[in-house]
Short mmCIF file of C-alpha atoms and ligand atoms in Angstrom, two decimals:
data_model
loop_
_atom_site.label_atom_id
_atom_site.label_comp_id
_atom_site.label_asym_id
_atom_site.label_seq_id
_atom_site.Cartn_x
_atom_site.Cartn_y
_atom_site.Cartn_z
CA MET A 21 16.40 27.37 -5.61
CA SER A 22 14.06 26.97 -8.57
CA GLU A 23 10.75 25.22 -8.10
CA ARG A 24 10.87 21.53 -8.94
CA VAL A 25 7.85 19.49 -9.81
CA ILE A 26 8.08 15.81 -10.58
CA PRO A 27 6.03 15.01 -13.67
CA VAL A 28 4.29 12.02 -12.16
CA ILE A 29 1.80 11.63 -14.99
CA ASP A 30 1.55 12.56 -18.60
CA GLN A 31 -1.53 14.78 -18.62
CA ARG A 32 -2.09 14.28 -22.36
CA ASN A 33 -2.69 10.62 -21.87
CA LEU A 34 -5.24 10.89 -19.11
CA ARG A 35 -8.53 9.47 -20.23
CA ALA A 36 -11.49 7.74 -18.73
CA THR A 37 -14.04 7.02 -21.39
CA ILE A 38 -17.67 6.21 -20.85
CA PRO A 39 -18.25 3.23 -23.15
CA ASN A 40 -21.08 3.23 -25.69
CA GLN A 41 -22.16 -0.15 -24.40
CA PRO A 42 -22.70 -0.15 -20.61
CA VAL A 43 -20.43 -2.46 -18.60
CA PRO A 44 -22.83 -3.60 -15.87
CA ALA A 45 -21.53 -4.13 -12.36
CA THR A 46 -21.95 -7.88 -12.01
CA GLY A 47 -19.03 -8.45 -9.64
CA LEU A 48 -17.64 -10.82 -12.28
CA LEU A 49 -15.35 -8.38 -14.06
CA GLY A 50 -12.11 -9.82 -15.44
CA ASP A 51 -9.15 -8.09 -17.05
CA ARG A 52 -7.37 -9.27 -20.22
CA LEU A 53 -5.41 -11.79 -18.16
CA GLY A 54 -8.56 -13.06 -16.44
CA ARG A 55 -7.82 -11.35 -13.11
CA PRO A 56 -10.83 -10.22 -11.06
CA LEU A 57 -11.14 -6.82 -9.35
CA ARG A 58 -11.18 -7.36 -5.58
CA ASP A 59 -8.89 -4.88 -3.86
CA LEU A 60 -8.94 -1.07 -3.99
CA ARG A 61 -6.16 1.06 -2.51
CA ILE A 62 -7.05 4.68 -2.00
CA SER A 63 -4.44 7.36 -1.44
CA VAL A 64 -5.93 10.14 0.68
CA THR A 65 -2.96 12.52 0.69
CA ASP A 66 0.37 12.97 -1.09
CA ARG A 67 1.92 14.54 2.02
CA CYS A 68 3.94 12.83 4.70
CA ASN A 69 5.72 13.76 7.92
CA PHE A 70 8.50 11.20 7.21
CA ARG A 71 11.10 11.25 4.45
CA CYS A 72 11.96 7.56 4.11
CA ASN A 73 14.70 7.61 1.53
CA TYR A 74 13.23 4.68 -0.40
CA CYS A 75 9.97 6.57 -0.86
CA MET A 76 10.21 10.37 -0.42
CA PRO A 77 13.92 11.25 -0.44
CA LYS A 78 14.56 14.59 1.24
CA GLU A 79 16.56 15.95 -1.68
CA VAL A 80 13.48 15.75 -3.89
CA PHE A 81 10.63 16.17 -1.44
CA ASP A 82 12.06 19.37 0.06
CA SER A 83 10.45 22.69 0.94
CA ASN A 84 10.18 23.55 -2.76
CA TYR A 85 8.23 20.44 -3.63
CA LYS A 86 4.74 21.27 -4.86
CA TYR A 87 2.13 19.10 -3.20
CA LEU A 88 -1.37 18.93 -4.57
CA PRO A 89 -3.69 21.79 -3.60
CA HIS A 90 -6.66 20.79 -1.48
CA SER A 91 -9.09 21.42 -4.34
CA SER A 92 -7.35 18.71 -6.40
CA LEU A 93 -7.92 16.05 -3.77
CA LEU A 94 -11.01 13.91 -3.98
CA SER A 95 -13.43 14.90 -1.24
CA PHE A 96 -14.63 12.20 1.18
CA GLU A 97 -17.97 12.15 -0.63
CA GLU A 98 -16.24 11.67 -4.00
CA ILE A 99 -14.07 8.89 -2.58
CA THR A 100 -17.06 7.10 -1.05
CA ARG A 101 -19.10 7.40 -4.22
CA THR A 102 -16.26 6.04 -6.34
CA ALA A 103 -15.55 3.28 -3.81
CA SER A 104 -19.20 2.19 -3.87
CA LEU A 105 -18.97 1.74 -7.67
CA PHE A 106 -15.83 -0.37 -7.28
CA VAL A 107 -17.62 -2.45 -4.65
CA ALA A 108 -20.48 -3.05 -7.08
CA HIS A 109 -17.85 -4.36 -9.53
CA GLY A 110 -16.51 -6.87 -7.00
CA VAL A 111 -14.12 -5.03 -4.68
CA GLN A 112 -14.19 -6.58 -1.21
CA LYS A 113 -11.21 -4.93 0.41
CA ILE A 114 -10.29 -1.26 0.71
CA ARG A 115 -6.97 -0.01 2.03
CA LEU A 116 -6.42 3.68 2.78
CA THR A 117 -2.91 4.87 2.20
CA GLY A 118 -0.85 7.82 0.99
CA GLY A 119 1.52 9.71 1.77
CA GLU A 120 0.66 9.42 5.41
CA PRO A 121 -3.11 8.85 5.57
CA LEU A 122 -3.44 10.00 9.18
CA LEU A 123 -2.37 13.49 8.06
CA ARG A 124 -5.66 13.84 6.15
CA LYS A 125 -7.90 15.94 8.35
CA ASN A 126 -10.94 14.19 9.85
CA LEU A 127 -10.03 10.87 8.23
CA GLU A 128 -12.39 9.14 10.65
CA LEU A 129 -15.32 10.72 8.79
CA LEU A 130 -14.20 8.94 5.61
CA ILE A 131 -13.80 5.68 7.54
CA GLU A 132 -17.36 6.09 8.81
CA GLN A 133 -18.67 6.51 5.26
CA LEU A 134 -16.66 3.61 3.83
CA SER A 135 -17.53 1.26 6.66
CA ALA A 136 -21.22 1.72 5.83
CA LEU A 137 -20.70 0.27 2.32
CA ARG A 138 -21.83 -3.30 1.67
CA THR A 139 -20.91 -5.81 -1.03
CA PRO A 140 -23.72 -6.96 -3.37
CA GLU A 141 -24.07 -9.98 -1.02
CA GLY A 142 -24.64 -7.60 1.88
CA LYS A 143 -21.29 -8.15 3.56
CA PRO A 144 -19.22 -5.34 5.12
CA LEU A 145 -15.94 -4.52 3.43
CA ASP A 146 -12.55 -5.53 4.72
CA LEU A 147 -11.44 -1.98 5.55
CA THR A 148 -7.87 -1.27 6.53
CA LEU A 149 -5.19 1.39 6.49
CA THR A 150 -1.40 1.59 6.16
CA THR A 151 0.35 4.16 8.35
CA ASN A 152 3.80 5.08 9.58
CA GLY A 153 2.31 4.93 13.08
CA SER A 154 3.47 8.39 14.16
CA LEU A 155 -0.06 9.64 14.84
CA LEU A 156 -1.64 6.40 16.01
CA ARG A 157 -1.52 7.21 19.72
CA ARG A 158 -3.70 10.24 18.98
CA LYS A 159 -5.99 8.63 16.41
CA ALA A 160 -6.34 4.89 17.04
CA GLN A 161 -9.49 5.02 19.16
CA ALA A 162 -11.32 7.46 16.87
CA LEU A 163 -10.45 5.29 13.85
CA LYS A 164 -11.73 2.18 15.59
CA ASP A 165 -14.91 3.95 16.70
CA ALA A 166 -15.48 5.07 13.10
CA GLY A 167 -15.42 1.44 11.91
CA LEU A 168 -11.80 0.72 10.99
CA GLN A 169 -11.12 -2.96 11.64
CA ARG A 170 -7.48 -3.46 10.88
CA VAL A 171 -4.28 -1.52 10.48
CA THR A 172 -0.81 -2.07 9.02
CA VAL A 173 2.04 -0.11 10.59
CA SER A 174 5.30 0.43 8.71
CA LEU A 175 8.36 -0.01 10.91
CA ASP A 176 11.83 -0.53 9.48
CA GLY A 177 13.76 -1.37 12.63
CA LEU A 178 13.94 -1.19 16.41
CA ASP A 179 17.31 0.43 16.73
CA ASP A 180 16.62 4.12 17.32
CA VAL A 181 19.63 5.35 15.37
CA ILE A 182 18.77 3.22 12.34
CA PHE A 183 15.08 4.06 12.54
CA ARG A 184 15.70 7.81 12.77
CA ALA A 185 18.05 7.59 9.77
CA MET A 186 15.48 5.68 7.73
CA ASN A 187 12.60 8.06 8.38
CA ASP A 188 15.11 10.92 7.89
CA VAL A 189 13.16 13.31 10.10
CA ASP A 190 14.69 12.07 13.37
CA PHE A 191 11.43 10.47 14.50
CA PRO A 192 11.99 8.21 17.55
CA VAL A 193 11.13 4.53 17.28
CA ALA A 194 9.60 4.59 20.77
CA ASP A 195 6.74 6.75 19.51
CA VAL A 196 5.87 4.30 16.73
CA LEU A 197 6.00 1.40 19.20
CA ASP A 198 3.68 3.39 21.43
CA GLY A 199 1.39 3.95 18.42
CA ILE A 200 1.27 0.17 17.92
CA GLU A 201 0.33 -0.22 21.61
CA ALA A 202 -2.43 2.37 21.13
CA ALA A 203 -3.75 0.40 18.15
CA LYS A 204 -3.86 -2.75 20.31
CA GLU A 205 -5.57 -0.91 23.18
CA ALA A 206 -8.21 0.35 20.76
CA GLY A 207 -8.74 -3.21 19.51
CA LEU A 208 -7.60 -2.53 15.94
CA GLY A 209 -6.88 -5.85 14.28
CA ARG A 210 -8.11 -7.95 17.22
CA ASP A 211 -9.46 -11.29 16.03
CA ALA A 212 -12.07 -13.64 17.44
CA LYS A 213 -9.36 -15.73 19.16
CA GLY A 214 -8.07 -12.73 21.11
CA GLY A 215 -4.95 -12.39 18.90
CA PHE A 216 -4.08 -9.48 16.68
CA SER A 217 -4.01 -11.10 13.25
CA GLY A 218 -5.39 -7.89 11.72
CA LEU A 219 -2.53 -5.82 13.09
CA LYS A 220 0.44 -6.11 10.73
CA ILE A 221 3.89 -4.60 10.65
CA ASN A 222 5.62 -3.89 7.33
CA MET A 223 9.40 -3.67 7.24
CA VAL A 224 11.12 -2.63 4.01
CA VAL A 225 14.60 -4.13 3.92
CA LYS A 226 17.38 -2.12 2.33
CA LYS A 227 20.61 -4.08 2.51
CA SER A 228 22.90 -1.15 3.28
CA THR A 229 20.68 0.22 6.04
CA ASN A 230 18.61 -2.16 8.12
CA LEU A 231 19.81 -5.69 7.47
CA SER A 232 20.87 -5.92 11.11
CA GLU A 233 17.26 -5.24 12.19
CA ILE A 234 15.73 -8.36 10.66
CA ILE A 235 16.42 -10.75 13.56
CA PRO A 236 15.63 -8.23 16.35
CA MET A 237 12.32 -7.33 14.64
CA ALA A 238 11.38 -11.01 14.29
CA ARG A 239 12.27 -11.64 17.93
CA HIS A 240 10.27 -8.60 19.08
CA PHE A 241 7.03 -9.55 17.34
CA ARG A 242 7.27 -13.36 17.63
CA GLY A 243 4.60 -14.64 19.99
CA THR A 244 2.74 -11.29 20.19
CA GLY A 245 -0.06 -12.24 17.80
CA ILE A 246 1.10 -9.45 15.47
CA THR A 247 2.35 -10.48 12.01
CA LEU A 248 5.60 -8.98 10.78
CA ARG A 249 6.07 -8.82 7.01
CA PHE A 250 9.33 -8.15 5.24
CA ILE A 251 9.06 -6.25 1.96
CA GLU A 252 11.67 -6.30 -0.77
CA TYR A 253 12.86 -2.80 -1.58
CA MET A 254 11.11 -1.94 -4.85
CA ASP A 255 12.00 0.18 -7.86
CA VAL A 256 8.74 2.09 -7.55
CA GLY A 257 8.70 5.72 -8.76
CA GLU A 258 11.69 7.56 -10.19
CA THR A 259 13.25 9.36 -7.25
CA ASN A 260 14.64 6.79 -4.84
CA GLY A 261 17.77 5.85 -6.83
CA TRP A 262 16.84 2.16 -6.60
CA GLN A 263 19.55 -0.40 -7.19
CA MET A 264 19.17 -4.15 -7.33
CA ASP A 265 22.14 -4.72 -5.04
CA GLU A 266 20.14 -3.04 -2.22
CA VAL A 267 17.45 -5.73 -2.46
CA LEU A 268 17.62 -8.69 -0.10
CA PRO A 269 15.77 -11.52 -1.88
CA SER A 270 13.06 -12.97 0.35
CA ALA A 271 14.52 -16.45 -0.08
CA ASP A 272 17.78 -15.22 1.51
CA LEU A 273 15.83 -13.48 4.26
CA ILE A 274 13.95 -16.66 5.13
CA ARG A 275 17.24 -18.60 5.22
CA MET A 276 18.62 -15.94 7.57
CA LEU A 277 15.58 -16.19 9.87
CA GLN A 278 15.77 -20.00 9.86
CA THR A 279 19.19 -19.82 11.51
CA GLU A 280 17.47 -18.38 14.61
CA PHE A 281 13.88 -19.56 14.40
CA PRO A 282 12.66 -22.75 12.70
CA LEU A 283 9.94 -21.89 10.18
CA VAL A 284 7.40 -23.88 8.21
CA PRO A 285 5.61 -22.66 5.07
CA LEU A 286 1.88 -21.84 5.47
CA GLU A 287 -0.92 -21.69 2.91
CA ALA A 288 -1.82 -18.31 1.37
CA SER A 289 -4.70 -16.77 3.34
CA ALA A 290 -6.58 -15.52 0.26
CA PRO A 291 -6.25 -15.52 -3.54
CA GLY A 292 -4.21 -12.51 -4.68
CA GLU A 293 -2.50 -12.30 -1.26
CA THR A 294 0.83 -10.54 -1.73
CA ALA A 295 2.66 -12.09 1.23
CA GLN A 296 4.06 -15.61 1.41
CA ARG A 297 3.41 -16.86 4.93
CA TRP A 298 5.80 -18.73 7.19
CA GLY A 299 4.86 -20.06 10.62
CA TYR A 300 7.20 -20.29 13.61
CA ALA A 301 7.69 -23.96 14.45
CA ASN A 302 7.72 -25.69 17.83
CA ALA A 303 10.32 -28.23 19.00
CA ALA A 304 8.53 -30.92 16.97
CA GLY A 305 8.98 -28.85 13.80
CA GLU A 306 5.26 -28.08 13.52
CA PHE A 307 3.62 -24.68 13.19
CA ASP A 308 2.93 -23.24 16.63
CA PRO A 309 0.04 -20.73 16.44
CA ALA A 310 1.08 -19.27 19.79
CA LEU A 311 4.36 -18.15 18.22
CA GLY A 312 2.59 -16.79 15.17
CA GLU A 313 3.88 -16.15 11.68
CA VAL A 314 5.96 -13.88 9.47
CA GLY A 315 5.37 -12.91 5.86
CA VAL A 316 7.59 -11.99 2.96
CA ILE A 317 6.52 -9.80 0.08
CA SER A 318 8.82 -10.65 -2.82
CA SER A 319 7.74 -7.95 -5.24
CA VAL A 320 11.12 -7.91 -6.98
CA THR A 321 12.38 -11.49 -6.98
CA GLN A 322 9.09 -13.37 -7.36
CA ALA A 323 6.50 -11.40 -9.26
CA PHE A 324 2.92 -12.02 -8.21
CA CYS A 325 1.25 -10.26 -11.15
CA GLY A 326 -0.52 -13.48 -12.18
CA ASP A 327 -3.26 -13.00 -9.62
CA CYS A 328 -2.97 -9.25 -8.97
CA ASN A 329 -6.50 -8.08 -8.26
CA ARG A 330 -5.62 -4.57 -7.05
CA ALA A 331 -6.69 -1.19 -8.41
CA ARG A 332 -5.36 2.09 -7.05
CA LEU A 333 -7.12 5.42 -6.77
CA SER A 334 -4.69 8.32 -6.48
CA THR A 335 -5.14 11.32 -4.23
CA GLU A 336 -6.64 13.30 -7.10
CA GLY A 337 -8.87 10.56 -8.42
CA GLN A 338 -6.73 8.94 -11.11
CA LEU A 339 -7.30 5.21 -11.45
CA TYR A 340 -4.05 3.24 -11.74
CA LEU A 341 -3.99 -0.41 -12.71
CA CYS A 342 -0.48 -1.18 -11.46
CA LEU A 343 1.88 0.17 -8.82
CA PHE A 344 4.40 0.77 -11.60
CA ALA A 345 2.04 2.42 -14.06
CA ALA A 346 3.14 5.56 -15.84
CA GLN A 347 -0.34 6.93 -16.34
CA GLY A 348 -3.78 6.85 -14.79
CA HIS A 349 -7.38 7.21 -15.86
CA ASP A 350 -9.12 10.40 -14.82
CA LEU A 351 -12.16 9.39 -12.78
CA ARG A 352 -12.24 12.79 -11.04
CA ARG A 353 -13.13 14.46 -14.32
CA LEU A 354 -16.13 12.16 -14.69
CA LEU A 355 -17.15 12.79 -11.07
CA ARG A 356 -16.87 16.55 -11.42
CA GLU A 357 -18.47 16.78 -14.85
CA GLY A 358 -21.68 15.25 -13.57
CA ALA A 359 -21.44 11.72 -14.98
CA SER A 360 -24.04 9.33 -13.60
CA ASP A 361 -23.16 6.39 -11.35
CA ALA A 362 -23.98 4.01 -14.19
CA ASP A 363 -21.64 5.85 -16.57
CA ILE A 364 -18.75 5.96 -14.09
CA ALA A 365 -19.29 2.28 -13.25
CA SER A 366 -19.18 1.50 -16.98
CA ALA A 367 -15.95 3.47 -17.38
CA ILE A 368 -14.37 1.59 -14.46
CA GLY A 369 -15.57 -1.69 -15.96
CA LEU A 370 -14.13 -0.92 -19.39
CA ILE A 371 -10.79 0.24 -17.96
CA TRP A 372 -10.47 -2.97 -15.93
CA GLN A 373 -11.50 -5.17 -18.88
CA GLN A 374 -8.68 -3.65 -20.91
CA ARG A 375 -6.05 -4.06 -18.19
CA GLU A 376 -2.99 -6.09 -19.05
CA ASP A 377 -0.43 -4.58 -16.64
CA ARG A 378 2.11 -6.97 -15.17
CA TYR A 379 5.16 -4.85 -14.60
CA SER A 380 7.01 -7.07 -12.13
CA ALA A 381 6.60 -10.15 -14.28
CA LEU A 382 7.95 -8.30 -17.32
CA ARG A 383 10.72 -6.58 -15.37
CA GLY A 384 12.40 -9.93 -14.98
CA LEU A 385 12.38 -10.39 -18.75
CA GLN A 386 13.29 -7.00 -20.18
CA PRO A 387 14.79 -3.64 -19.08
CA ALA A 388 12.49 -1.65 -16.75
CA SER A 389 12.26 1.40 -19.03
CA THR A 390 10.92 -0.66 -21.91
CA VAL A 391 8.11 -2.04 -19.72
CA THR A 392 6.73 1.50 -19.28
CA SER A 393 7.74 2.51 -22.85
CA GLY A 394 10.24 5.01 -21.43
CA LYS A 395 7.53 6.94 -19.53
CA LYS A 396 8.13 8.02 -15.93
CA ARG A 397 6.58 5.78 -13.29
CA VAL A 398 4.30 7.33 -10.73
CA GLU A 399 5.65 7.97 -7.21
CA MET A 400 4.68 5.69 -4.31
CA SER A 401 3.67 8.66 -2.12
CA TYR A 402 1.19 9.77 -4.82
CA ILE A 403 -0.37 6.44 -5.62
CA GLY A 404 -0.05 4.77 -2.21
CA GLY A 405 1.57 1.44 -1.35
N1 SAM B 23 2.94 6.44 4.97
C1 SAM B 23 2.32 5.18 5.16
C2 SAM B 23 3.33 4.15 5.58
O1 SAM B 23 4.52 4.37 5.43
O2 SAM B 23 2.89 3.10 6.04
C3 SAM B 23 1.52 4.70 3.97
C4 SAM B 23 2.09 4.93 2.60
S1 SAM B 23 3.58 4.04 2.23
C5 SAM B 23 3.88 4.59 0.58
C6 SAM B 23 2.97 2.39 2.08
C7 SAM B 23 3.99 1.30 2.19
O3 SAM B 23 4.87 1.35 1.09
C8 SAM B 23 4.87 1.36 3.43
O4 SAM B 23 4.82 0.14 4.12
C9 SAM B 23 6.24 1.61 2.89
O5 SAM B 23 7.24 1.04 3.67
C10 SAM B 23 6.15 0.97 1.52
N2 SAM B 23 7.14 1.47 0.55
C11 SAM B 23 7.37 2.74 0.18
N3 SAM B 23 8.35 2.81 -0.74
C12 SAM B 23 8.76 1.53 -0.95
C13 SAM B 23 9.75 0.92 -1.79
N4 SAM B 23 10.52 1.63 -2.58
N5 SAM B 23 9.87 -0.43 -1.74
C14 SAM B 23 9.09 -1.17 -0.94
N6 SAM B 23 8.14 -0.66 -0.14
C15 SAM B 23 7.98 0.67 -0.13
FE1 SF4 B 24 5.97 8.61 4.26
FE2 SF4 B 24 5.16 6.12 4.18
FE3 SF4 B 24 6.66 7.07 2.20
FE4 SF4 B 24 7.78 6.72 4.58
S1 SF4 B 24 6.92 5.13 3.25
S2 SF4 B 24 7.95 8.56 3.30
S3 SF4 B 24 6.09 7.15 5.94
S4 SF4 B 24 4.63 7.72 2.71
FE1 SF4 B 25 0.10 -5.96 -9.62
FE2 SF4 B 25 1.59 -4.32 -11.09
FE3 SF4 B 25 2.54 -5.30 -8.78
FE4 SF4 B 25 2.26 -6.89 -10.93
S1 SF4 B 25 3.63 -5.15 -10.74
S2 SF4 B 25 1.64 -7.36 -8.82
S3 SF4 B 25 0.38 -6.03 -11.84
S4 SF4 B 25 0.75 -3.92 -9.02
#
């Protein structure tokens, strides 16, 4: 079979310009729509040991697929240096992702470096990671020891047959559940009240595949202190053959849950928070903290671009301003060509000031291809979720 490479980015358009006028890191940066820069997602590898068909379908990500060579990846030192410049500009939260981040060798060394960063006010960062959980039993304690506070585990169902079909590599659900146990034992996500509010479970719902898992998943995690969040299946990337009729709108999902468990709406925990929160109610119809909460992330049916404060750094150091962007800005070139911290910080500042991305909001108003001017959107496994 001939070699296939997905053109994830248009190389001709990659630029990251050092502005003539410095853009000082004041922490007050705003984009063209007045949105601050608070959240940085860093993809540490484009590889994964799963082949979830909504993300890395096997037919495309097969043995002929060309992953990035190691030399293309940002080193831990390059990541930490870049992250520190984002922090100076106002970033308070960093999420490591991928591909499967736990496949990146010695990831705990990166966690150690990132957990030493401080905001301009001297506060530690909110440092977290999204994982498929397959390697958590082996890695949870080392990650915690290195300074990781929280973790999000992706889990699309409890039924072993459905779960194995969704990850498409026949990975047993019991091992992910054991990984979640290992995270708890290590204290990842443990809060001051003894709950696990920092340990979250993400379930992508694809109507044809795991609709039947919604209620069992809710029942399983209700009352455990762990928050389950349902994510609408998104049209991210170009390879997953996305169709709207596979999306279960969050409003329908909440109605479905309400038939089993009374729920009450809760306030957003922070500005720019992607999940809408619902609390399990007691017999009096009031939120019962002992039963906990669920979240819904309505990326398709209710765009939350209005307060999107997230930047994304790809595995090879391209800065993306939106999950659905077709092109990035080449920070790696600046890093490797010897630019100073002040120059790179200015470039980041200028790029953010010029940002006007709001793909999901526009998607509702016009055909998807016109939002990205016909250019191919970057893959989720490259940019990170
Ligand atoms: N491999 C890790 C994992 O699965 O948690 C981290 C990377 S993965 C790309 C990050 C998150 O994106 C996961 O929770 C995954 O379920 C979600 N995701 C991937 N493709 C998606 C899609 N098409 N729609 C919605 N969520 C998606
Ligand atoms: Fe891998 Fe995560 Fe994508 Fe699944 S969602 S294929 S685990 S990167
Ligand atoms: Fe943010 Fe882009 Fe998602 Fe809108 S579509 S919320 S701008 S990442």
